[in-house]
């Protein structure tokens, strides 16, 4: 048994075989629901090389910040704008332009759909929508789906002209182009345009809802140390190369510690074990829904010394149990966007900290402790979080 299996008394057979714990499908959890219609049953392929996307968006972020100095800005809004633009470009080469024009039709359609899909009442009373049809919500989804469908069609056409093959060969293809290319392989079953769209939709949710909530909340106290490291490693470069990212050791520890204290996915989507499980002296019968409470694992004193304290140095030599830090899950269902997300966070920190001194407004509700809340979408984020960004002069 490995240390995780030992501690939790689960036999290794069960701790590794994620195929014995299939995720429950949306259509099973919410049969015929709007969630199932919108996200479908999807799979996701690789992310490709997307560094240029981060750099472009970091520059746009600075343009937005130029207009404000030394006044509170709502960082939840800022992160929503940044991460949607980054993801749209990486996923299907589309610029939502949420940083440039947050009221444009694509951003508003996306926001409206997410708002509809995350209404808690439909999670609590899953049959409600079968009694009262959600006509307005259906219209909003149809509008966004049309946008996704147009993307898919345009890319399929570019495959016929050979443009897509060229992009695949020079590794500049986005996720959707990679998916379309993979579907063209006669050895693999082809995804329909609808399935391609479902994959896009779930990719946007998995990547955007998590990233936008993952602002580095507590870096304020340690920002000088992070900034000194950025200036030392990057010199005059605006964004870090892959090599430089590895050298940003303290920043990487801060990112890990932030994700430990405030994991955006606080609770893994439920699993339904196929067989009975023996956990210590307890038997969990097959088909019992299981939730893994990541927030609890990250805040348990059995796993971490002074779990409520922000101590980036605890990651110095990675002494902790591998399964005590599950921000991106682990094993075969590890988050597919882990590298994408880590690069995004590093670039964002480098961009902001070299230019700005960050502080909480005097009347902030977060003065003593960050105020957070779980949401029905299965993610966790802060209550409104205005921060002051003061331009550095030295
Ligand atoms: C801080 C940011 C993020 C966090 C904390 C996070 C966390 C997670 C977690 C915990 C899972 C596992 C869910 C499960 O086991 O049921 C997951 C899955 C996934 N994530 Fe992320 N994620 C983040 C960012 C992203 C980004 C940026 C992308 C896309 C670029 C992404 C794409 C995915 C996908 C596609 C899956 C499904 C993998 C599968 O089911 O096999 N994530 N993520």
GROMACS .gro file of C-alpha atoms and ligand atoms in nm:
model
  437
    1UNK     CA    1   0.000   0.000   0.000
    2UNK     CA    2   0.122   0.356  -0.064
    3UNK     CA    3   0.107   0.618   0.210
    4UNK     CA    4  -0.234   0.745   0.099
    5UNK     CA    5  -0.386   0.400   0.093
    6UNK     CA    6  -0.233   0.331   0.433
    7UNK     CA    7  -0.364   0.643   0.595
    8UNK     CA    8  -0.712   0.607   0.464
    9UNK     CA    9  -0.717   0.229   0.490
   10UNK     CA   10  -0.812   0.181   0.125
   11UNK     CA   11  -0.657  -0.109  -0.057
   12UNK     CA   12  -0.422  -0.008  -0.340
   13UNK     CA   13  -0.652  -0.184  -0.585
   14UNK     CA   14  -0.915   0.080  -0.516
   15UNK     CA   15  -0.689   0.381  -0.464
   16UNK     CA   16  -0.555   0.361  -0.818
   17UNK     CA   17  -0.825   0.213  -1.035
   18UNK     CA   18  -1.026   0.517  -1.125
   19UNK     CA   19  -1.218   0.305  -1.374
   20UNK     CA   20  -1.380   0.144  -1.069
   21UNK     CA   21  -1.502   0.489  -0.965
   22UNK     CA   22  -1.654   0.633  -1.280
   23UNK     CA   23  -1.767   0.993  -1.262
   24UNK     CA   24  -2.143   1.003  -1.276
   25UNK     CA   25  -2.244   1.141  -1.613
   26UNK     CA   26  -2.445   1.461  -1.634
   27UNK     CA   27  -2.722   1.279  -1.810
   28UNK     CA   28  -2.744   1.032  -1.521
   29UNK     CA   29  -2.729   1.298  -1.250
   30UNK     CA   30  -2.961   1.541  -1.424
   31UNK     CA   31  -3.145   1.339  -1.692
   32UNK     CA   32  -3.278   1.553  -1.976
   33UNK     CA   33  -3.162   1.866  -1.794
   34UNK     CA   34  -3.022   2.182  -1.941
   35UNK     CA   35  -2.675   2.091  -1.804
   36UNK     CA   36  -2.679   1.764  -1.995
   37UNK     CA   37  -2.803   1.927  -2.316
   38UNK     CA   38  -2.540   2.199  -2.300
   39UNK     CA   39  -2.235   2.001  -2.189
   40UNK     CA   40  -2.327   1.660  -2.326
   41UNK     CA   41  -2.084   1.370  -2.267
   42UNK     CA   42  -1.749   1.506  -2.358
   43UNK     CA   43  -1.383   1.418  -2.383
   44UNK     CA   44  -1.092   1.653  -2.401
   45UNK     CA   45  -0.768   1.631  -2.591
   46UNK     CA   46  -0.435   1.809  -2.537
   47UNK     CA   47  -0.383   2.183  -2.503
   48UNK     CA   48  -0.108   2.253  -2.756
   49UNK     CA   49   0.144   2.532  -2.727
   50UNK     CA   50  -0.039   2.839  -2.603
   51UNK     CA   51   0.222   3.067  -2.447
   52UNK     CA   52   0.165   3.345  -2.703
   53UNK     CA   53  -0.199   3.360  -2.594
   54UNK     CA   54  -0.099   3.446  -2.237
   55UNK     CA   55   0.143   3.712  -2.347
   56UNK     CA   56  -0.114   3.884  -2.573
   57UNK     CA   57  -0.371   3.886  -2.294
   58UNK     CA   58  -0.118   4.004  -2.032
   59UNK     CA   59  -0.049   4.309  -2.250
   60UNK     CA   60  -0.423   4.377  -2.283
   61UNK     CA   61  -0.458   4.341  -1.907
   62UNK     CA   62  -0.196   4.611  -1.857
   63UNK     CA   63  -0.388   4.838  -2.096
   64UNK     CA   64  -0.699   4.796  -1.882
   65UNK     CA   65  -0.498   4.863  -1.565
   66UNK     CA   66  -0.340   5.177  -1.718
   67UNK     CA   67  -0.671   5.355  -1.676
   68UNK     CA   68  -0.684   5.301  -1.300
   69UNK     CA   69  -0.422   5.390  -1.046
   70UNK     CA   70  -0.439   5.364  -0.671
   71UNK     CA   71  -0.814   5.297  -0.664
   72UNK     CA   72  -0.989   4.973  -0.575
   73UNK     CA   73  -1.055   4.735  -0.867
   74UNK     CA   74  -1.277   4.428  -0.836
   75UNK     CA   75  -1.030   4.149  -0.906
   76UNK     CA   76  -1.302   3.890  -0.957
   77UNK     CA   77  -1.417   4.092  -1.255
   78UNK     CA   78  -1.062   4.142  -1.380
   79UNK     CA   79  -0.985   3.772  -1.357
   80UNK     CA   80  -1.312   3.679  -1.525
   81UNK     CA   81  -1.217   3.903  -1.819
   82UNK     CA   82  -0.858   3.786  -1.845
   83UNK     CA   83  -0.921   3.414  -1.811
   84UNK     CA   84  -1.213   3.408  -2.056
   85UNK     CA   85  -1.003   3.577  -2.325
   86UNK     CA   86  -0.711   3.343  -2.266
   87UNK     CA   87  -0.925   3.033  -2.277
   88UNK     CA   88  -1.131   3.134  -2.581
   89UNK     CA   89  -0.811   3.184  -2.779
   90UNK     CA   90  -0.652   2.861  -2.660
   91UNK     CA   91  -0.964   2.651  -2.704
   92UNK     CA   92  -1.085   2.768  -3.042
   93UNK     CA   93  -0.874   3.061  -3.154
   94UNK     CA   94  -1.153   3.305  -3.069
   95UNK     CA   95  -1.099   3.637  -2.894
   96UNK     CA   96  -1.397   3.705  -2.667
   97UNK     CA   97  -1.237   4.047  -2.611
   98UNK     CA   98  -1.367   4.057  -2.256
   99UNK     CA   99  -1.069   4.273  -2.161
  100UNK     CA  100  -1.132   4.520  -2.444
  101UNK     CA  101  -1.514   4.528  -2.449
  102UNK     CA  102  -1.687   4.334  -2.170
  103UNK     CA  103  -2.033   4.422  -2.301
  104UNK     CA  104  -1.996   4.266  -2.647
  105UNK     CA  105  -2.247   4.004  -2.759
  106UNK     CA  106  -2.014   3.703  -2.719
  107UNK     CA  107  -1.924   3.787  -2.360
  108UNK     CA  108  -2.281   3.864  -2.263
  109UNK     CA  109  -2.408   3.540  -2.424
  110UNK     CA  110  -2.145   3.339  -2.238
  111UNK     CA  111  -2.220   3.513  -1.907
  112UNK     CA  112  -2.595   3.469  -1.946
  113UNK     CA  113  -2.560   3.096  -2.008
  114UNK     CA  114  -2.332   3.044  -1.711
  115UNK     CA  115  -2.567   3.239  -1.490
  116UNK     CA  116  -2.859   3.021  -1.598
  117UNK     CA  117  -2.666   2.697  -1.556
  118UNK     CA  118  -2.543   2.780  -1.208
  119UNK     CA  119  -2.878   2.871  -1.053
  120UNK     CA  120  -2.868   2.672  -0.725
  121UNK     CA  121  -3.239   2.591  -0.729
  122UNK     CA  122  -3.196   2.351  -1.024
  123UNK     CA  123  -2.922   2.159  -0.841
  124UNK     CA  124  -3.137   2.130  -0.532
  125UNK     CA  125  -3.461   2.038  -0.709
  126UNK     CA  126  -3.340   1.866  -1.022
  127UNK     CA  127  -3.691   1.788  -1.156
  128UNK     CA  128  -3.803   2.152  -1.134
  129UNK     CA  129  -3.715   2.235  -1.492
  130UNK     CA  130  -3.934   1.950  -1.613
  131UNK     CA  131  -4.230   2.117  -1.445
  132UNK     CA  132  -4.155   2.478  -1.543
  133UNK     CA  133  -3.983   2.488  -1.884
  134UNK     CA  134  -3.683   2.724  -1.893
  135UNK     CA  135  -3.771   2.896  -2.218
  136UNK     CA  136  -3.548   3.200  -2.168
  137UNK     CA  137  -3.250   2.987  -2.068
  138UNK     CA  138  -3.298   2.762  -2.371
  139UNK     CA  139  -3.292   3.067  -2.601
  140UNK     CA  140  -2.970   3.193  -2.444
  141UNK     CA  141  -2.805   2.854  -2.482
  142UNK     CA  142  -2.916   2.834  -2.846
  143UNK     CA  143  -2.750   3.172  -2.910
  144UNK     CA  144  -2.417   3.062  -2.762
  145UNK     CA  145  -2.436   2.724  -2.933
  146UNK     CA  146  -2.477   2.902  -3.265
  147UNK     CA  147  -2.150   3.084  -3.199
  148UNK     CA  148  -1.973   2.756  -3.115
  149UNK     CA  149  -2.127   2.582  -3.418
  150UNK     CA  150  -2.003   2.856  -3.651
  151UNK     CA  151  -1.652   2.808  -3.510
  152UNK     CA  152  -1.668   2.435  -3.567
  153UNK     CA  153  -1.794   2.474  -3.925
  154UNK     CA  154  -1.527   2.732  -4.010
  155UNK     CA  155  -1.252   2.505  -3.882
  156UNK     CA  156  -1.389   2.200  -4.062
  157UNK     CA  157  -1.377   2.403  -4.384
  158UNK     CA  158  -1.016   2.501  -4.317
  159UNK     CA  159  -0.929   2.131  -4.300
  160UNK     CA  160  -1.052   2.087  -4.655
  161UNK     CA  161  -0.825   2.364  -4.784
  162UNK     CA  162  -0.515   2.215  -4.614
  163UNK     CA  163  -0.480   2.519  -4.385
  164UNK     CA  164  -0.547   2.304  -4.079
  165UNK     CA  165  -0.278   2.045  -4.163
  166UNK     CA  166  -0.027   2.325  -4.187
  167UNK     CA  167  -0.120   2.453  -3.840
  168UNK     CA  168  -0.098   2.102  -3.693
  169UNK     CA  169   0.247   2.056  -3.849
  170UNK     CA  170   0.385   2.382  -3.717
  171UNK     CA  171   0.214   2.327  -3.377
  172UNK     CA  172   0.008   2.645  -3.389
  173UNK     CA  173  -0.330   2.467  -3.387
  174UNK     CA  174  -0.575   2.541  -3.107
  175UNK     CA  175  -0.764   2.277  -2.910
  176UNK     CA  176  -1.064   2.264  -3.142
  177UNK     CA  177  -0.839   2.228  -3.448
  178UNK     CA  178  -0.656   1.943  -3.275
  179UNK     CA  179  -0.988   1.775  -3.201
  180UNK     CA  180  -1.111   1.811  -3.560
  181UNK     CA  181  -0.780   1.677  -3.686
  182UNK     CA  182  -0.797   1.379  -3.450
  183UNK     CA  183  -1.153   1.306  -3.565
  184UNK     CA  184  -1.033   1.284  -3.921
  185UNK     CA  185  -0.818   0.983  -3.835
  186UNK     CA  186  -0.986   0.676  -3.992
  187UNK     CA  187  -0.864   0.465  -3.695
  188UNK     CA  188  -1.062   0.681  -3.451
  189UNK     CA  189  -1.438   0.721  -3.444
  190UNK     CA  190  -1.537   1.067  -3.557
  191UNK     CA  191  -1.704   1.315  -3.325
  192UNK     CA  192  -2.009   1.488  -3.461
  193UNK     CA  193  -2.020   1.869  -3.475
  194UNK     CA  194  -2.253   1.855  -3.176
  195UNK     CA  195  -2.007   1.645  -2.976
  196UNK     CA  196  -1.729   1.883  -3.070
  197UNK     CA  197  -1.941   2.167  -2.939
  198UNK     CA  198  -2.010   1.983  -2.611
  199UNK     CA  199  -1.637   1.941  -2.566
  200UNK     CA  200  -1.580   2.308  -2.620
  201UNK     CA  201  -1.850   2.397  -2.371
  202UNK     CA  202  -1.714   2.173  -2.096
  203UNK     CA  203  -1.359   2.283  -2.165
  204UNK     CA  204  -1.464   2.645  -2.123
  205UNK     CA  205  -1.634   2.562  -1.793
  206UNK     CA  206  -1.347   2.349  -1.657
  207UNK     CA  207  -1.089   2.610  -1.753
  208UNK     CA  208  -1.270   2.934  -1.693
  209UNK     CA  209  -1.481   2.883  -1.382
  210UNK     CA  210  -1.179   2.749  -1.193
  211UNK     CA  211  -0.918   2.996  -1.318
  212UNK     CA  212  -1.123   3.307  -1.264
  213UNK     CA  213  -1.168   3.215  -0.897
  214UNK     CA  214  -0.805   3.144  -0.844
  215UNK     CA  215  -0.663   3.485  -0.793
  216UNK     CA  216  -0.358   3.470  -0.572
  217UNK     CA  217  -0.547   3.604  -0.275
  218UNK     CA  218  -0.285   3.617  -0.011
  219UNK     CA  219   0.021   3.710  -0.208
  220UNK     CA  220  -0.017   4.064  -0.069
  221UNK     CA  221   0.185   3.978   0.243
  222UNK     CA  222   0.463   3.813   0.047
  223UNK     CA  223   0.453   4.028  -0.265
  224UNK     CA  224   0.790   4.194  -0.204
  225UNK     CA  225   0.966   3.860  -0.195
  226UNK     CA  226   0.784   3.742  -0.508
  227UNK     CA  227   0.861   4.069  -0.688
  228UNK     CA  228   1.231   4.059  -0.597
  229UNK     CA  229   1.248   3.710  -0.744
  230UNK     CA  230   1.068   3.821  -1.063
  231UNK     CA  231   1.309   4.113  -1.112
  232UNK     CA  232   1.612   3.893  -1.044
  233UNK     CA  233   1.506   3.611  -1.278
  234UNK     CA  234   1.342   3.811  -1.557
  235UNK     CA  235   1.553   4.124  -1.572
  236UNK     CA  236   1.391   4.337  -1.843
  237UNK     CA  237   1.181   4.054  -1.993
  238UNK     CA  238   0.808   4.110  -1.955
  239UNK     CA  239   0.700   3.747  -1.942
  240UNK     CA  240   0.893   3.440  -1.826
  241UNK     CA  241   1.024   3.176  -2.068
  242UNK     CA  242   0.976   2.809  -1.973
  243UNK     CA  243   1.329   2.805  -1.826
  244UNK     CA  244   1.267   3.120  -1.624
  245UNK     CA  245   0.940   2.977  -1.492
  246UNK     CA  246   1.131   2.694  -1.329
  247UNK     CA  247   1.365   2.945  -1.165
  248UNK     CA  248   1.073   3.129  -1.004
  249UNK     CA  249   1.089   2.888  -0.713
  250UNK     CA  250   0.938   3.107  -0.445
  251UNK     CA  251   0.652   3.214  -0.672
  252UNK     CA  252   0.575   2.850  -0.746
  253UNK     CA  253   0.556   2.779  -0.373
  254UNK     CA  254   0.320   3.076  -0.326
  255UNK     CA  255   0.096   2.944  -0.605
  256UNK     CA  256   0.086   2.597  -0.447
  257UNK     CA  257   0.011   2.733  -0.102
  258UNK     CA  258  -0.265   2.953  -0.239
  259UNK     CA  259  -0.421   2.654  -0.412
  260UNK     CA  260  -0.394   2.455  -0.089
  261UNK     CA  261  -0.575   2.715   0.123
  262UNK     CA  262  -0.832   2.808  -0.142
  263UNK     CA  263  -0.877   2.520  -0.388
  264UNK     CA  264  -1.116   2.651  -0.659
  265UNK     CA  265  -1.253   2.295  -0.692
  266UNK     CA  266  -1.332   2.238  -0.326
  267UNK     CA  267  -1.527   1.919  -0.384
  268UNK     CA  268  -1.462   1.668  -0.663
  269UNK     CA  269  -1.760   1.578  -0.881
  270UNK     CA  270  -1.924   1.269  -0.740
  271UNK     CA  271  -1.811   0.916  -0.813
  272UNK     CA  272  -2.019   0.600  -0.798
  273UNK     CA  273  -1.806   0.297  -0.704
  274UNK     CA  274  -1.879  -0.015  -0.903
  275UNK     CA  275  -1.783  -0.248  -0.615
  276UNK     CA  276  -1.802  -0.246  -0.234
  277UNK     CA  277  -1.512  -0.060  -0.074
  278UNK     CA  278  -1.359  -0.128   0.267
  279UNK     CA  279  -1.241   0.193   0.427
  280UNK     CA  280  -1.077   0.120   0.764
  281UNK     CA  281  -1.349  -0.085   0.933
  282UNK     CA  282  -1.632   0.054   0.728
  283UNK     CA  283  -1.782  -0.091   0.416
  284UNK     CA  284  -1.913   0.150   0.155
  285UNK     CA  285  -2.156  -0.045  -0.059
  286UNK     CA  286  -2.125  -0.032  -0.436
  287UNK     CA  287  -2.321   0.248  -0.604
  288UNK     CA  288  -2.297   0.478  -0.299
  289UNK     CA  289  -2.227   0.831  -0.427
  290UNK     CA  290  -1.881   0.946  -0.309
  291UNK     CA  291  -1.755   1.301  -0.286
  292UNK     CA  292  -1.390   1.383  -0.217
  293UNK     CA  293  -1.381   1.701  -0.011
  294UNK     CA  294  -1.057   1.862  -0.125
  295UNK     CA  295  -1.098   2.166   0.097
  296UNK     CA  296  -1.118   1.937   0.404
  297UNK     CA  297  -0.807   1.740   0.300
  298UNK     CA  298  -0.615   2.066   0.247
  299UNK     CA  299  -0.720   2.207   0.585
  300UNK     CA  300  -0.671   1.894   0.794
  301UNK     CA  301  -0.405   1.907   1.065
  302UNK     CA  302  -0.345   1.536   0.994
  303UNK     CA  303  -0.194   1.642   0.662
  304UNK     CA  304  -0.054   1.988   0.730
  305UNK     CA  305   0.110   2.166   1.020
  306UNK     CA  306  -0.077   2.489   1.105
  307UNK     CA  307  -0.316   2.425   0.816
  308UNK     CA  308  -0.489   2.765   0.839
  309UNK     CA  309  -0.161   2.958   0.804
  310UNK     CA  310  -0.025   3.080   0.471
  311UNK     CA  311   0.326   2.929   0.466
  312UNK     CA  312   0.463   2.892   0.108
  313UNK     CA  313   0.788   2.745   0.245
  314UNK     CA  314   0.605   2.424   0.335
  315UNK     CA  315   0.639   2.335  -0.035
  316UNK     CA  316   1.016   2.385  -0.033
  317UNK     CA  317   1.106   2.020  -0.044
  318UNK     CA  318   0.761   1.883  -0.121
  319UNK     CA  319   0.763   1.683   0.204
  320UNK     CA  320   0.387   1.645   0.219
  321UNK     CA  321   0.194   1.335   0.119
  322UNK     CA  322   0.128   1.335  -0.254
  323UNK     CA  323  -0.247   1.298  -0.200
  324UNK     CA  324  -0.267   1.571   0.064
  325UNK     CA  325  -0.258   1.834  -0.214
  326UNK     CA  326  -0.534   1.764  -0.463
  327UNK     CA  327  -0.605   2.103  -0.619
  328UNK     CA  328  -0.593   1.949  -0.968
  329UNK     CA  329  -0.691   1.598  -0.853
  330UNK     CA  330  -0.439   1.323  -0.927
  331UNK     CA  331  -0.390   1.004  -1.127
  332UNK     CA  332  -0.574   0.938  -1.448
  333UNK     CA  333  -0.831   1.216  -1.392
  334UNK     CA  334  -0.566   1.481  -1.326
  335UNK     CA  335  -0.677   1.822  -1.454
  336UNK     CA  336  -0.590   1.849  -1.821
  337UNK     CA  337  -0.530   2.220  -1.783
  338UNK     CA  338  -0.277   2.198  -1.498
  339UNK     CA  339   0.019   2.331  -1.696
  340UNK     CA  340  -0.199   2.580  -1.874
  341UNK     CA  341  -0.324   2.711  -1.540
  342UNK     CA  342   0.021   2.726  -1.377
  343UNK     CA  343   0.167   2.916  -1.672
  344UNK     CA  344  -0.129   3.153  -1.666
  345UNK     CA  345  -0.079   3.226  -1.296
  346UNK     CA  346   0.296   3.282  -1.331
  347UNK     CA  347   0.254   3.518  -1.626
  348UNK     CA  348  -0.022   3.708  -1.450
  349UNK     CA  349   0.187   3.750  -1.135
  350UNK     CA  350   0.494   3.861  -1.332
  351UNK     CA  351   0.286   4.111  -1.529
  352UNK     CA  352   0.112   4.263  -1.231
  353UNK     CA  353   0.375   4.257  -0.960
  354UNK     CA  354   0.659   4.413  -1.158
  355UNK     CA  355   0.435   4.715  -1.223
  356UNK     CA  356   0.208   4.738  -0.920
  357UNK     CA  357   0.208   4.740  -0.541
  358UNK     CA  358  -0.109   4.561  -0.427
  359UNK     CA  359  -0.307   4.623  -0.108
  360UNK     CA  360  -0.651   4.573   0.048
  361UNK     CA  361  -0.871   4.882   0.092
  362UNK     CA  362  -0.895   4.993   0.457
  363UNK     CA  363  -1.259   4.881   0.486
  364UNK     CA  364  -1.207   4.541   0.319
  365UNK     CA  365  -1.413   4.251   0.453
  366UNK     CA  366  -1.105   4.036   0.391
  367UNK     CA  367  -0.878   4.226   0.633
  368UNK     CA  368  -0.850   3.945   0.887
  369UNK     CA  369  -0.928   3.645   0.672
  370UNK     CA  370  -1.029   3.588   0.314
  371UNK     CA  371  -1.408   3.545   0.297
  372UNK     CA  372  -1.495   3.258   0.065
  373UNK     CA  373  -1.806   3.071  -0.043
  374UNK     CA  374  -1.885   2.745  -0.222
  375UNK     CA  375  -2.104   2.773  -0.527
  376UNK     CA  376  -2.350   2.533  -0.681
  377UNK     CA  377  -2.124   2.486  -0.985
  378UNK     CA  378  -1.888   2.287  -0.756
  379UNK     CA  379  -1.627   2.557  -0.728
  380UNK     CA  380  -1.529   2.791  -0.451
  381UNK     CA  381  -1.430   3.156  -0.469
  382UNK     CA  382  -1.401   3.476  -0.268
  383UNK     CA  383  -1.677   3.722  -0.190
  384UNK     CA  384  -1.629   4.052  -0.378
  385UNK     CA  385  -1.260   4.135  -0.355
  386UNK     CA  386  -1.167   4.492  -0.445
  387UNK     CA  387  -0.790   4.544  -0.436
  388UNK     CA  388  -0.583   4.859  -0.478
  389UNK     CA  389  -0.315   4.850  -0.748
  390UNK     CA  390  -0.067   5.134  -0.701
  391UNK     CA  391   0.176   5.192  -0.987
  392UNK     CA  392   0.538   5.142  -0.877
  393UNK     CA  393   0.776   5.424  -0.940
  394UNK     CA  394   1.120   5.270  -0.865
  395LIG     C1  395  -0.673   2.689  -1.096
  395LIG     C2  396  -0.727   2.638  -1.202
  395LIG     C3  397  -0.782   2.497  -1.210
  395LIG     C4  398  -0.813   2.409  -1.111
  395LIG     C5  399  -0.803   2.429  -0.961
  395LIG     C6  400  -0.861   2.288  -1.175
  395LIG     C7  401  -0.898   2.174  -1.108
  395LIG     C8  402  -0.943   2.058  -1.168
  395LIG     C9  403  -0.981   1.938  -1.097
  395LIG    C10  404  -0.978   1.919  -0.947
  395LIG    C11  405  -1.017   1.846  -1.189
  395LIG    C12  406  -1.060   1.702  -1.164
  395LIG    C13  407  -1.209   1.688  -1.167
  395LIG    C14  408  -1.248   1.544  -1.139
  395LIG     O1  409  -1.165   1.461  -1.101
  395LIG     O2  410  -1.366   1.515  -1.153
  395LIG    C15  411  -1.005   1.909  -1.320
  395LIG    C16  412  -1.036   1.848  -1.440
  395LIG    C17  413  -1.025   1.910  -1.561
  395LIG     N1  414  -0.972   2.034  -1.587
  395LIG    FE1  415  -0.904   2.166  -1.452
  395LIG     N2  416  -0.857   2.305  -1.310
  395LIG    C18  417  -0.809   2.431  -1.336
  395LIG    C19  418  -0.788   2.487  -1.460
  395LIG    C20  419  -0.815   2.427  -1.578
  395LIG    C21  420  -0.789   2.486  -1.708
  395LIG    C22  421  -0.728   2.624  -1.729
  395LIG    C23  422  -0.831   2.397  -1.800
  395LIG    C24  423  -0.828   2.407  -1.947
  395LIG    C25  424  -0.733   2.472  -2.010
  395LIG    C26  425  -0.883   2.281  -1.730
  395LIG    C27  426  -0.935   2.169  -1.789
  395LIG    C28  427  -0.978   2.057  -1.721
  395LIG    C29  428  -1.040   1.943  -1.785
  395LIG    C30  429  -1.067   1.929  -1.933
  395LIG    C31  430  -1.069   1.850  -1.686
  395LIG    C32  431  -1.136   1.713  -1.701
  395LIG    C33  432  -1.033   1.604  -1.700
  395LIG    C34  433  -1.098   1.466  -1.695
  395LIG     O3  434  -1.215   1.455  -1.664
  395LIG     O4  435  -1.026   1.369  -1.719
  395LIG     N3  436  -0.870   2.302  -1.596
  395LIG     N4  437  -0.957   2.037  -1.303
   0.00000   0.00000   0.00000
